[in-house]
């Protein structure tokens, strides 16, 4: 990821103001099921143990198999959606979207998603000598999948959720055009989700009421702002999630503040698949290195910089959402 389109912010301001008061008037019962940050942390570390999961690498292949096995263990039926996708530089990327479906049920169905590939170049590293090194992607990749795996584990143990959840691990998100190129190309990012959304649009089934994308949900001192595409396409889902955060006691991680639009996997889910989908993505308003945080696309995006408190805040918020009626 990802570029920010600041122009979208201005046009979204009206929408944001119009919905700001709703969460205060509605009280929500606290869900007692506990998201385990330790467990999520371990899922994150397990992915990193394979090394950077860059496209076409052995670490990528092996970690993909591991992720699929975990979801199967938690009762999901797993489909590996394989495709050869062309990177901006012409590289053929062996992409696998890992689609983990929970058992059939009469409940409304939603999708939670995250990308699982690592960026091949640390092109935002303060040291130029690191730009062509791969990113471990503990936060920018593994953290989202880790939270999803912990949710899958808890959903298998507790059948009282209000919704059925499918988990989609998108591939080839982070092969986007590096900063050393003179050009930018928004379409060079999020190739796996673009492919998935095209297949979804071409198919006849429409199972999902809405979607939630998790991206960089384990960073130290992270906060999550209301992202502009999410507000544009699915402001009611943003409201629900921010309200759940507040009810679960993690409102400070989810301030009622707006961010620009971000090129991420949820864009294709909204625009190509037509599913209202929000992006829970970290935002560091005061970070000079990047508003995506100090480790974003650097060689420091490793397990040393993963914060269990952030995993807990995001995970417990989602538990609150999924188990509230
Ligand atoms: Zn990235």
PDB file of C-alpha atoms and ligand atoms in Angstrom:
ATOM      1  CA  UNK A   1       0.000   0.000   0.000  1.00  0.00           C
ATOM      2  CA  UNK A   2      -0.784   2.676  -0.661  1.00  0.00           C
ATOM      3  CA  UNK A   3      -1.526   6.131  -1.729  1.00  0.00           C
ATOM      4  CA  UNK A   4      -3.695   8.632   0.041  1.00  0.00           C
ATOM      5  CA  UNK A   5      -6.095  10.683  -2.015  1.00  0.00           C
ATOM      6  CA  UNK A   6      -6.545  13.759   0.096  1.00  0.00           C
ATOM      7  CA  UNK A   7      -9.211  15.123  -2.207  1.00  0.00           C
ATOM      8  CA  UNK A   8     -11.544  12.406  -1.014  1.00  0.00           C
ATOM      9  CA  UNK A   9     -11.287  13.722   2.548  1.00  0.00           C
ATOM     10  CA  UNK A  10     -12.892  17.039   1.803  1.00  0.00           C
ATOM     11  CA  UNK A  11     -15.832  15.494   0.013  1.00  0.00           C
ATOM     12  CA  UNK A  12     -16.324  13.070   2.875  1.00  0.00           C
ATOM     13  CA  UNK A  13     -16.420  15.649   5.628  1.00  0.00           C
ATOM     14  CA  UNK A  14     -20.148  16.200   5.355  1.00  0.00           C
ATOM     15  CA  UNK A  15     -20.863  12.502   5.652  1.00  0.00           C
ATOM     16  CA  UNK A  16     -18.608  12.172   8.674  1.00  0.00           C
ATOM     17  CA  UNK A  17     -20.257  15.066  10.503  1.00  0.00           C
ATOM     18  CA  UNK A  18     -23.707  13.717   9.809  1.00  0.00           C
ATOM     19  CA  UNK A  19     -23.054  10.407  11.518  1.00  0.00           C
ATOM     20  CA  UNK A  20     -20.907  11.503  14.430  1.00  0.00           C
ATOM     21  CA  UNK A  21     -23.527  11.465  17.170  1.00  0.00           C
ATOM     22  CA  UNK A  22     -25.122   8.123  16.591  1.00  0.00           C
ATOM     23  CA  UNK A  23     -22.766   5.976  18.641  1.00  0.00           C
ATOM     24  CA  UNK A  24     -23.274   7.953  21.823  1.00  0.00           C
ATOM     25  CA  UNK A  25     -26.997   7.336  21.976  1.00  0.00           C
ATOM     26  CA  UNK A  26     -26.877   3.561  21.606  1.00  0.00           C
ATOM     27  CA  UNK A  27     -25.736   1.429  24.505  1.00  0.00           C
ATOM     28  CA  UNK A  28     -24.318  -1.978  23.847  1.00  0.00           C
ATOM     29  CA  UNK A  29     -23.893  -4.993  26.103  1.00  0.00           C
ATOM     30  CA  UNK A  30     -20.286  -6.041  26.566  1.00  0.00           C
ATOM     31  CA  UNK A  31     -19.543  -9.448  25.041  1.00  0.00           C
ATOM     32  CA  UNK A  32     -17.769 -11.719  27.519  1.00  0.00           C
ATOM     33  CA  UNK A  33     -15.882 -13.912  25.028  1.00  0.00           C
ATOM     34  CA  UNK A  34     -12.227 -13.000  25.255  1.00  0.00           C
ATOM     35  CA  UNK A  35      -9.992 -12.490  22.283  1.00  0.00           C
ATOM     36  CA  UNK A  36      -6.529 -13.840  23.121  1.00  0.00           C
ATOM     37  CA  UNK A  37      -3.768 -11.463  22.066  1.00  0.00           C
ATOM     38  CA  UNK A  38      -1.208 -14.119  23.050  1.00  0.00           C
ATOM     39  CA  UNK A  39      -2.743 -16.525  20.602  1.00  0.00           C
ATOM     40  CA  UNK A  40      -2.889 -13.901  17.839  1.00  0.00           C
ATOM     41  CA  UNK A  41       0.716 -12.945  18.582  1.00  0.00           C
ATOM     42  CA  UNK A  42       1.763 -16.574  18.162  1.00  0.00           C
ATOM     43  CA  UNK A  43      -0.049 -16.834  14.811  1.00  0.00           C
ATOM     44  CA  UNK A  44       1.806 -13.711  13.745  1.00  0.00           C
ATOM     45  CA  UNK A  45       5.182 -15.115  14.826  1.00  0.00           C
ATOM     46  CA  UNK A  46       4.443 -18.452  13.152  1.00  0.00           C
ATOM     47  CA  UNK A  47       4.034 -16.729   9.777  1.00  0.00           C
ATOM     48  CA  UNK A  48       7.230 -14.728  10.262  1.00  0.00           C
ATOM     49  CA  UNK A  49       9.162 -17.884  11.064  1.00  0.00           C
ATOM     50  CA  UNK A  50       8.913 -18.776   7.383  1.00  0.00           C
ATOM     51  CA  UNK A  51      10.785 -15.546   6.570  1.00  0.00           C
ATOM     52  CA  UNK A  52       9.428 -12.774   4.335  1.00  0.00           C
ATOM     53  CA  UNK A  53       6.489 -14.258   2.380  1.00  0.00           C
ATOM     54  CA  UNK A  54       7.306 -12.501  -0.877  1.00  0.00           C
ATOM     55  CA  UNK A  55       5.596 -13.603  -4.078  1.00  0.00           C
ATOM     56  CA  UNK A  56       7.061 -16.671  -5.829  1.00  0.00           C
ATOM     57  CA  UNK A  57       9.284 -17.547  -2.824  1.00  0.00           C
ATOM     58  CA  UNK A  58       9.425 -20.835  -0.959  1.00  0.00           C
ATOM     59  CA  UNK A  59       8.583 -19.075   2.321  1.00  0.00           C
ATOM     60  CA  UNK A  60       5.403 -17.775   0.670  1.00  0.00           C
ATOM     61  CA  UNK A  61       4.436 -21.220  -0.588  1.00  0.00           C
ATOM     62  CA  UNK A  62       5.055 -22.922   2.763  1.00  0.00           C
ATOM     63  CA  UNK A  63       3.346 -20.251   4.837  1.00  0.00           C
ATOM     64  CA  UNK A  64       0.296 -20.376   2.560  1.00  0.00           C
ATOM     65  CA  UNK A  65      -0.003 -24.092   3.236  1.00  0.00           C
ATOM     66  CA  UNK A  66       0.279 -23.428   6.971  1.00  0.00           C
ATOM     67  CA  UNK A  67      -2.430 -20.742   6.918  1.00  0.00           C
ATOM     68  CA  UNK A  68      -4.800 -23.027   4.989  1.00  0.00           C
ATOM     69  CA  UNK A  69      -4.191 -25.836   7.492  1.00  0.00           C
ATOM     70  CA  UNK A  70      -5.014 -23.587  10.448  1.00  0.00           C
ATOM     71  CA  UNK A  71      -8.343 -22.500   9.000  1.00  0.00           C
ATOM     72  CA  UNK A  72      -9.208 -26.149   8.266  1.00  0.00           C
ATOM     73  CA  UNK A  73      -8.381 -26.995  11.869  1.00  0.00           C
ATOM     74  CA  UNK A  74     -10.968 -24.423  12.955  1.00  0.00           C
ATOM     75  CA  UNK A  75     -13.688 -26.009  10.878  1.00  0.00           C
ATOM     76  CA  UNK A  76     -13.482 -23.896   7.730  1.00  0.00           C
ATOM     77  CA  UNK A  77     -13.676 -25.259   4.231  1.00  0.00           C
ATOM     78  CA  UNK A  78     -10.681 -23.858   2.400  1.00  0.00           C
ATOM     79  CA  UNK A  79     -10.489 -22.973  -1.267  1.00  0.00           C
ATOM     80  CA  UNK A  80      -7.155 -22.020  -2.803  1.00  0.00           C
ATOM     81  CA  UNK A  81      -7.917 -19.556  -5.576  1.00  0.00           C
ATOM     82  CA  UNK A  82      -4.807 -19.630  -7.726  1.00  0.00           C
ATOM     83  CA  UNK A  83      -3.966 -17.245 -10.537  1.00  0.00           C
ATOM     84  CA  UNK A  84      -0.943 -15.970 -12.433  1.00  0.00           C
ATOM     85  CA  UNK A  85      -1.066 -12.204 -12.045  1.00  0.00           C
ATOM     86  CA  UNK A  86       1.188  -9.728 -13.763  1.00  0.00           C
ATOM     87  CA  UNK A  87       3.161  -7.327 -11.572  1.00  0.00           C
ATOM     88  CA  UNK A  88       3.766  -3.725 -12.689  1.00  0.00           C
ATOM     89  CA  UNK A  89       7.269  -4.788 -13.801  1.00  0.00           C
ATOM     90  CA  UNK A  90       6.005  -7.704 -15.881  1.00  0.00           C
ATOM     91  CA  UNK A  91       6.845 -10.382 -13.290  1.00  0.00           C
ATOM     92  CA  UNK A  92       4.363 -13.238 -13.313  1.00  0.00           C
ATOM     93  CA  UNK A  93       3.197 -13.648  -9.734  1.00  0.00           C
ATOM     94  CA  UNK A  94       1.964 -17.057  -8.604  1.00  0.00           C
ATOM     95  CA  UNK A  95      -0.925 -15.776  -6.529  1.00  0.00           C
ATOM     96  CA  UNK A  96      -3.107 -17.754  -4.134  1.00  0.00           C
ATOM     97  CA  UNK A  97      -6.096 -16.212  -2.406  1.00  0.00           C
ATOM     98  CA  UNK A  98      -6.899 -18.413   0.580  1.00  0.00           C
ATOM     99  CA  UNK A  99     -10.674 -18.487   1.045  1.00  0.00           C
ATOM    100  CA  UNK A 100     -11.812 -20.071   4.324  1.00  0.00           C
ATOM    101  CA  UNK A 101     -15.553 -20.579   4.558  1.00  0.00           C
ATOM    102  CA  UNK A 102     -17.303 -21.308   7.810  1.00  0.00           C
ATOM    103  CA  UNK A 103     -19.952 -24.060   7.837  1.00  0.00           C
ATOM    104  CA  UNK A 104     -23.346 -23.507   6.236  1.00  0.00           C
ATOM    105  CA  UNK A 105     -25.761 -21.593   8.445  1.00  0.00           C
ATOM    106  CA  UNK A 106     -28.906 -19.486   8.299  1.00  0.00           C
ATOM    107  CA  UNK A 107     -27.134 -16.501   9.813  1.00  0.00           C
ATOM    108  CA  UNK A 108     -26.281 -13.499   7.679  1.00  0.00           C
ATOM    109  CA  UNK A 109     -22.805 -13.980   6.232  1.00  0.00           C
ATOM    110  CA  UNK A 110     -19.964 -11.467   6.228  1.00  0.00           C
ATOM    111  CA  UNK A 111     -16.354 -11.560   5.075  1.00  0.00           C
ATOM    112  CA  UNK A 112     -13.255 -10.550   6.992  1.00  0.00           C
ATOM    113  CA  UNK A 113     -10.091 -10.226   4.947  1.00  0.00           C
ATOM    114  CA  UNK A 114      -6.406  -9.319   5.054  1.00  0.00           C
ATOM    115  CA  UNK A 115      -3.446  -9.737   2.738  1.00  0.00           C
ATOM    116  CA  UNK A 116      -0.894 -12.417   3.526  1.00  0.00           C
ATOM    117  CA  UNK A 117       2.008 -11.627   1.191  1.00  0.00           C
ATOM    118  CA  UNK A 118       5.079  -9.611   2.209  1.00  0.00           C
ATOM    119  CA  UNK A 119       6.390  -6.608   0.343  1.00  0.00           C
ATOM    120  CA  UNK A 120       9.515  -7.602  -1.596  1.00  0.00           C
ATOM    121  CA  UNK A 121      11.192  -4.211  -1.152  1.00  0.00           C
ATOM    122  CA  UNK A 122      11.659  -2.120   1.998  1.00  0.00           C
ATOM    123  CA  UNK A 123      11.466   1.001  -0.143  1.00  0.00           C
ATOM    124  CA  UNK A 124      10.398   3.286   2.684  1.00  0.00           C
ATOM    125  CA  UNK A 125      13.349   2.355   4.897  1.00  0.00           C
ATOM    126  CA  UNK A 126      15.313   5.358   6.189  1.00  0.00           C
ATOM    127  CA  UNK A 127      18.481   3.636   4.951  1.00  0.00           C
ATOM    128  CA  UNK A 128      18.578   3.478   1.158  1.00  0.00           C
ATOM    129  CA  UNK A 129      20.819   0.398   1.371  1.00  0.00           C
ATOM    130  CA  UNK A 130      17.759  -1.531   2.583  1.00  0.00           C
ATOM    131  CA  UNK A 131      15.364  -0.527  -0.171  1.00  0.00           C
ATOM    132  CA  UNK A 132      15.754  -3.725  -2.172  1.00  0.00           C
ATOM    133  CA  UNK A 133      15.599  -6.016   0.838  1.00  0.00           C
ATOM    134  CA  UNK A 134      12.335  -7.843   1.560  1.00  0.00           C
ATOM    135  CA  UNK A 135      10.018  -6.800   4.404  1.00  0.00           C
ATOM    136  CA  UNK A 136       9.317  -9.344   7.146  1.00  0.00           C
ATOM    137  CA  UNK A 137       5.800  -7.918   7.234  1.00  0.00           C
ATOM    138  CA  UNK A 138       4.930  -8.883  10.791  1.00  0.00           C
ATOM    139  CA  UNK A 139       2.500  -5.984  10.871  1.00  0.00           C
ATOM    140  CA  UNK A 140       1.925  -5.336   7.155  1.00  0.00           C
ATOM    141  CA  UNK A 141       0.542  -8.758   6.387  1.00  0.00           C
ATOM    142  CA  UNK A 142       0.895 -11.278   9.204  1.00  0.00           C
ATOM    143  CA  UNK A 143      -0.991  -9.274  11.847  1.00  0.00           C
ATOM    144  CA  UNK A 144      -4.270  -9.247   9.904  1.00  0.00           C
ATOM    145  CA  UNK A 145      -4.118 -12.967   9.192  1.00  0.00           C
ATOM    146  CA  UNK A 146      -3.210 -13.591  12.847  1.00  0.00           C
ATOM    147  CA  UNK A 147      -6.309 -11.760  14.088  1.00  0.00           C
ATOM    148  CA  UNK A 148      -8.444 -13.689  11.593  1.00  0.00           C
ATOM    149  CA  UNK A 149      -7.060 -17.034  12.780  1.00  0.00           C
ATOM    150  CA  UNK A 150      -7.807 -16.192  16.400  1.00  0.00           C
ATOM    151  CA  UNK A 151     -11.337 -15.161  15.410  1.00  0.00           C
ATOM    152  CA  UNK A 152     -11.768 -18.451  13.520  1.00  0.00           C
ATOM    153  CA  UNK A 153     -10.655 -20.356  16.615  1.00  0.00           C
ATOM    154  CA  UNK A 154     -13.142 -18.514  18.823  1.00  0.00           C
ATOM    155  CA  UNK A 155     -15.980 -18.811  16.324  1.00  0.00           C
ATOM    156  CA  UNK A 156     -15.516 -22.570  16.280  1.00  0.00           C
ATOM    157  CA  UNK A 157     -15.675 -22.674  20.093  1.00  0.00           C
ATOM    158  CA  UNK A 158     -18.687 -20.376  20.455  1.00  0.00           C
ATOM    159  CA  UNK A 159     -21.707 -20.825  18.227  1.00  0.00           C
ATOM    160  CA  UNK A 160     -23.539 -17.758  19.541  1.00  0.00           C
ATOM    161  CA  UNK A 161     -22.204 -15.296  16.957  1.00  0.00           C
ATOM    162  CA  UNK A 162     -24.832 -13.182  15.233  1.00  0.00           C
ATOM    163  CA  UNK A 163     -23.243 -13.713  11.831  1.00  0.00           C
ATOM    164  CA  UNK A 164     -21.423 -16.416   9.887  1.00  0.00           C
ATOM    165  CA  UNK A 165     -17.924 -15.346   8.887  1.00  0.00           C
ATOM    166  CA  UNK A 166     -15.808 -16.269   5.881  1.00  0.00           C
ATOM    167  CA  UNK A 167     -12.141 -15.327   5.963  1.00  0.00           C
ATOM    168  CA  UNK A 168     -10.277 -14.328   2.827  1.00  0.00           C
ATOM    169  CA  UNK A 169      -6.498 -14.017   2.757  1.00  0.00           C
ATOM    170  CA  UNK A 170      -5.643 -11.959  -0.305  1.00  0.00           C
ATOM    171  CA  UNK A 171      -2.354 -12.485  -2.056  1.00  0.00           C
ATOM    172  CA  UNK A 172      -0.182 -10.129  -4.138  1.00  0.00           C
ATOM    173  CA  UNK A 173      -1.240  -6.977  -2.312  1.00  0.00           C
ATOM    174  CA  UNK A 174       2.205  -5.548  -1.794  1.00  0.00           C
ATOM    175  CA  UNK A 175       3.934  -5.842  -5.189  1.00  0.00           C
ATOM    176  CA  UNK A 176       2.958  -2.219  -5.890  1.00  0.00           C
ATOM    177  CA  UNK A 177       5.280   0.070  -7.764  1.00  0.00           C
ATOM    178  CA  UNK A 178       8.260   1.010  -5.549  1.00  0.00           C
ATOM    179  CA  UNK A 179       9.054   4.564  -4.575  1.00  0.00           C
ATOM    180  CA  UNK A 180      12.281   4.622  -6.593  1.00  0.00           C
ATOM    181  CA  UNK A 181      10.258   4.475  -9.814  1.00  0.00           C
ATOM    182  CA  UNK A 182       9.379   7.903 -11.188  1.00  0.00           C
ATOM    183  CA  UNK A 183       5.803   6.866 -11.754  1.00  0.00           C
ATOM    184  CA  UNK A 184       2.937   5.714  -9.543  1.00  0.00           C
ATOM    185  CA  UNK A 185       0.255   3.217 -10.451  1.00  0.00           C
ATOM    186  CA  UNK A 186      -2.609   2.593  -8.020  1.00  0.00           C
ATOM    187  CA  UNK A 187      -3.595  -0.545  -9.936  1.00  0.00           C
ATOM    188  CA  UNK A 188      -0.214  -2.153  -9.301  1.00  0.00           C
ATOM    189  CA  UNK A 189      -1.280  -2.818  -5.688  1.00  0.00           C
ATOM    190  CA  UNK A 190      -3.809  -5.314  -4.379  1.00  0.00           C
ATOM    191  CA  UNK A 191      -3.673  -7.665  -7.364  1.00  0.00           C
ATOM    192  CA  UNK A 192      -5.067 -10.658  -5.480  1.00  0.00           C
ATOM    193  CA  UNK A 193      -8.156  -8.820  -4.270  1.00  0.00           C
ATOM    194  CA  UNK A 194      -8.732  -7.361  -7.730  1.00  0.00           C
ATOM    195  CA  UNK A 195      -8.705 -10.893  -9.126  1.00  0.00           C
ATOM    196  CA  UNK A 196     -10.975 -12.208  -6.368  1.00  0.00           C
ATOM    197  CA  UNK A 197     -13.457  -9.374  -6.864  1.00  0.00           C
ATOM    198  CA  UNK A 198     -13.605  -9.973 -10.631  1.00  0.00           C
ATOM    199  CA  UNK A 199     -14.334 -13.678 -10.069  1.00  0.00           C
ATOM    200  CA  UNK A 200     -16.967 -12.794  -7.478  1.00  0.00           C
ATOM    201  CA  UNK A 201     -18.645 -10.313  -9.817  1.00  0.00           C
ATOM    202  CA  UNK A 202     -18.663 -12.877 -12.639  1.00  0.00           C
ATOM    203  CA  UNK A 203     -20.194 -15.589 -10.425  1.00  0.00           C
ATOM    204  CA  UNK A 204     -23.829 -15.933  -9.459  1.00  0.00           C
ATOM    205  CA  UNK A 205     -23.566 -16.181  -5.657  1.00  0.00           C
ATOM    206  CA  UNK A 206     -23.786 -13.105  -3.427  1.00  0.00           C
ATOM    207  CA  UNK A 207     -23.257 -14.382   0.096  1.00  0.00           C
ATOM    208  CA  UNK A 208     -21.826 -11.331   1.845  1.00  0.00           C
ATOM    209  CA  UNK A 209     -23.723  -8.539   3.538  1.00  0.00           C
ATOM    210  CA  UNK A 210     -20.540  -6.619   4.152  1.00  0.00           C
ATOM    211  CA  UNK A 211     -16.790  -6.937   4.547  1.00  0.00           C
ATOM    212  CA  UNK A 212     -14.037  -5.829   6.921  1.00  0.00           C
ATOM    213  CA  UNK A 213     -10.431  -5.569   5.798  1.00  0.00           C
ATOM    214  CA  UNK A 214      -7.659  -5.728   8.402  1.00  0.00           C
ATOM    215  CA  UNK A 215      -4.353  -4.158   7.461  1.00  0.00           C
ATOM    216  CA  UNK A 216      -1.545  -3.438   9.904  1.00  0.00           C
ATOM    217  CA  UNK A 217      -3.449  -4.187  13.086  1.00  0.00           C
ATOM    218  CA  UNK A 218      -0.519  -5.004  15.392  1.00  0.00           C
ATOM    219  CA  UNK A 219       1.719  -1.933  15.401  1.00  0.00           C
ATOM    220  CA  UNK A 220       2.993  -0.201  18.535  1.00  0.00           C
ATOM    221  CA  UNK A 221       0.851   2.742  19.656  1.00  0.00           C
ATOM    222  CA  UNK A 222      -1.374   2.335  16.626  1.00  0.00           C
ATOM    223  CA  UNK A 223      -4.660   4.142  16.170  1.00  0.00           C
ATOM    224  CA  UNK A 224      -7.332   3.564  13.548  1.00  0.00           C
ATOM    225  CA  UNK A 225      -8.999   6.456  11.781  1.00  0.00           C
ATOM    226  CA  UNK A 226     -12.124   6.371   9.632  1.00  0.00           C
ATOM    227  CA  UNK A 227     -10.755   5.804   6.142  1.00  0.00           C
ATOM    228  CA  UNK A 228     -12.405   7.748   3.318  1.00  0.00           C
ATOM    229  CA  UNK A 229     -13.329   4.900   0.932  1.00  0.00           C
ATOM    230  CA  UNK A 230     -14.812   3.032   3.896  1.00  0.00           C
ATOM    231  CA  UNK A 231     -16.876   6.115   4.762  1.00  0.00           C
ATOM    232  CA  UNK A 232     -17.939   6.536   1.169  1.00  0.00           C
ATOM    233  CA  UNK A 233     -19.068   2.946   0.548  1.00  0.00           C
ATOM    234  CA  UNK A 234     -19.920   1.613   4.000  1.00  0.00           C
ATOM    235  CA  UNK A 235     -20.238   4.350   6.607  1.00  0.00           C
ATOM    236  CA  UNK A 236     -22.830   2.315   8.507  1.00  0.00           C
ATOM    237  CA  UNK A 237     -20.261  -0.479   8.955  1.00  0.00           C
ATOM    238  CA  UNK A 238     -17.660   2.042  10.108  1.00  0.00           C
ATOM    239  CA  UNK A 239     -20.204   3.251  12.684  1.00  0.00           C
ATOM    240  CA  UNK A 240     -20.911  -0.296  13.850  1.00  0.00           C
ATOM    241  CA  UNK A 241     -17.234  -1.136  14.274  1.00  0.00           C
ATOM    242  CA  UNK A 242     -16.334   2.134  16.011  1.00  0.00           C
ATOM    243  CA  UNK A 243     -19.324   1.645  18.300  1.00  0.00           C
ATOM    244  CA  UNK A 244     -18.202  -1.907  19.070  1.00  0.00           C
ATOM    245  CA  UNK A 245     -14.712  -0.620  19.907  1.00  0.00           C
ATOM    246  CA  UNK A 246     -16.170   1.841  22.347  1.00  0.00           C
ATOM    247  CA  UNK A 247     -18.450  -0.779  23.924  1.00  0.00           C
ATOM    248  CA  UNK A 248     -15.513  -3.184  24.308  1.00  0.00           C
ATOM    249  CA  UNK A 249     -13.459  -0.495  26.050  1.00  0.00           C
ATOM    250  CA  UNK A 250     -11.091   0.230  23.161  1.00  0.00           C
ATOM    251  CA  UNK A 251     -12.537   3.516  21.976  1.00  0.00           C
ATOM    252  CA  UNK A 252      -9.184   5.254  22.373  1.00  0.00           C
ATOM    253  CA  UNK A 253      -7.758   3.085  19.564  1.00  0.00           C
ATOM    254  CA  UNK A 254     -10.643   4.085  17.282  1.00  0.00           C
ATOM    255  CA  UNK A 255     -11.030   7.868  17.564  1.00  0.00           C
ATOM    256  CA  UNK A 256     -13.897   9.562  15.721  1.00  0.00           C
ATOM    257  CA  UNK A 257     -11.452  11.072  13.251  1.00  0.00           C
ATOM    258  CA  UNK A 258     -11.188  10.877   9.495  1.00  0.00           C
ATOM    259  CA  UNK A 259      -8.347   9.842   7.242  1.00  0.00           C
ATOM    260  CA  UNK A 260      -7.911  10.071   3.469  1.00  0.00           C
ATOM    261  CA  UNK A 261      -8.707   7.306   1.007  1.00  0.00           C
ATOM    262  CA  UNK A 262      -6.195   4.473   0.862  1.00  0.00           C
ATOM    263  CA  UNK A 263      -5.495   2.144  -2.041  1.00  0.00           C
ATOM    264  CA  UNK A 264      -5.988  -1.209  -0.378  1.00  0.00           C
ATOM    265  CA  UNK A 265      -7.778  -4.516  -0.887  1.00  0.00           C
ATOM    266  CA  UNK A 266     -11.155  -3.099   0.134  1.00  0.00           C
ATOM    267  CA  UNK A 267     -11.271  -0.852  -2.945  1.00  0.00           C
ATOM    268  CA  UNK A 268     -11.791  -3.769  -5.353  1.00  0.00           C
ATOM    269  CA  UNK A 269     -14.180  -5.449  -2.897  1.00  0.00           C
ATOM    270  CA  UNK A 270     -16.316  -2.288  -2.954  1.00  0.00           C
ATOM    271  CA  UNK A 271     -15.908  -1.232  -6.562  1.00  0.00           C
ATOM    272  CA  UNK A 272     -15.619  -4.538  -8.436  1.00  0.00           C
ATOM    273  CA  UNK A 273     -17.489  -6.981  -6.191  1.00  0.00           C
ATOM    274  CA  UNK A 274     -20.061  -4.459  -4.968  1.00  0.00           C
ATOM    275  CA  UNK A 275     -19.718  -5.534  -1.331  1.00  0.00           C
ATOM    276  CA  UNK A 276     -19.664  -2.672   1.193  1.00  0.00           C
ATOM    277  CA  UNK A 277     -16.277  -3.165   2.831  1.00  0.00           C
ATOM    278  CA  UNK A 278     -14.344  -1.060   5.323  1.00  0.00           C
ATOM    279  CA  UNK A 279     -10.618  -0.930   6.002  1.00  0.00           C
ATOM    280  CA  UNK A 280      -9.314  -1.087   9.558  1.00  0.00           C
ATOM    281  CA  UNK A 281      -5.838   0.291   8.909  1.00  0.00           C
ATOM    282  CA  UNK A 282      -3.399   1.977  11.261  1.00  0.00           C
ATOM    283  CA  UNK A 283      -2.852   5.707  11.110  1.00  0.00           C
ATOM    284  CA  UNK A 284      -0.044   7.631  12.786  1.00  0.00           C
ATOM    285  CA  UNK A 285      -0.908  11.325  12.428  1.00  0.00           C
ATOM    286  CA  UNK A 286       2.408  12.527  13.871  1.00  0.00           C
ATOM    287  CA  UNK A 287       4.854  10.024  12.392  1.00  0.00           C
ATOM    288  CA  UNK A 288       7.401  11.682  10.093  1.00  0.00           C
ATOM    289  CA  UNK A 289       8.554   8.445   8.500  1.00  0.00           C
ATOM    290  CA  UNK A 290       5.039   7.600   7.299  1.00  0.00           C
ATOM    291  CA  UNK A 291       1.424   7.990   8.377  1.00  0.00           C
ATOM    292  CA  UNK A 292       1.321   4.191   8.145  1.00  0.00           C
ATOM    293  CA  UNK A 293       3.787   4.110  11.032  1.00  0.00           C
ATOM    294  CA  UNK A 294       7.543   4.040  11.604  1.00  0.00           C
ATOM    295  CA  UNK A 295       8.040   0.440  10.433  1.00  0.00           C
ATOM    296  CA  UNK A 296       5.897   0.557   7.274  1.00  0.00           C
ATOM    297  CA  UNK A 297       7.811  -0.872   4.290  1.00  0.00           C
ATOM    298  CA  UNK A 298      11.042  -0.916   6.275  1.00  0.00           C
ATOM    299  CA  UNK A 299      13.246  -3.773   7.449  1.00  0.00           C
ATOM    300  CA  UNK A 300      11.978  -3.014  10.985  1.00  0.00           C
ATOM    301  CA  UNK A 301       8.495  -4.409  10.329  1.00  0.00           C
ATOM    302  CA  UNK A 302       9.277  -7.450  12.458  1.00  0.00           C
ATOM    303  CA  UNK A 303       7.987  -9.217  15.583  1.00  0.00           C
ATOM    304  CA  UNK A 304       9.973  -6.846  17.850  1.00  0.00           C
ATOM    305  CA  UNK A 305       7.565  -4.110  16.784  1.00  0.00           C
ATOM    306  CA  UNK A 306       4.337  -6.031  17.259  1.00  0.00           C
ATOM    307  CA  UNK A 307       2.242  -4.866  20.202  1.00  0.00           C
ATOM    308  CA  UNK A 308      -0.149  -7.312  21.834  1.00  0.00           C
ATOM    309  CA  UNK A 309      -2.237  -4.394  23.119  1.00  0.00           C
ATOM    310  CA  UNK A 310      -3.049  -3.376  19.555  1.00  0.00           C
ATOM    311  CA  UNK A 311      -3.915  -6.935  18.539  1.00  0.00           C
ATOM    312  CA  UNK A 312      -6.156  -7.093  21.608  1.00  0.00           C
ATOM    313  CA  UNK A 313      -7.919  -3.809  20.799  1.00  0.00           C
ATOM    314  CA  UNK A 314      -8.728  -4.825  17.237  1.00  0.00           C
ATOM    315  CA  UNK A 315      -9.548  -8.444  18.064  1.00  0.00           C
ATOM    316  CA  UNK A 316     -11.817  -7.653  21.025  1.00  0.00           C
ATOM    317  CA  UNK A 317     -13.595  -4.986  18.966  1.00  0.00           C
ATOM    318  CA  UNK A 318     -14.348  -7.588  16.298  1.00  0.00           C
ATOM    319  CA  UNK A 319     -15.542 -10.096  18.915  1.00  0.00           C
ATOM    320  CA  UNK A 320     -17.847  -7.401  20.264  1.00  0.00           C
ATOM    321  CA  UNK A 321     -19.180  -6.817  16.752  1.00  0.00           C
ATOM    322  CA  UNK A 322     -19.615 -10.466  15.768  1.00  0.00           C
ATOM    323  CA  UNK A 323     -21.293 -11.580  18.995  1.00  0.00           C
ATOM    324  CA  UNK A 324     -23.620  -8.602  19.499  1.00  0.00           C
ATOM    325  CA  UNK A 325     -27.217  -8.912  18.472  1.00  0.00           C
TER     326      UNK A 325
HETATM  327 ZN1  LIG B   1       2.346  -2.861   2.484  1.00  0.00          ZN
END
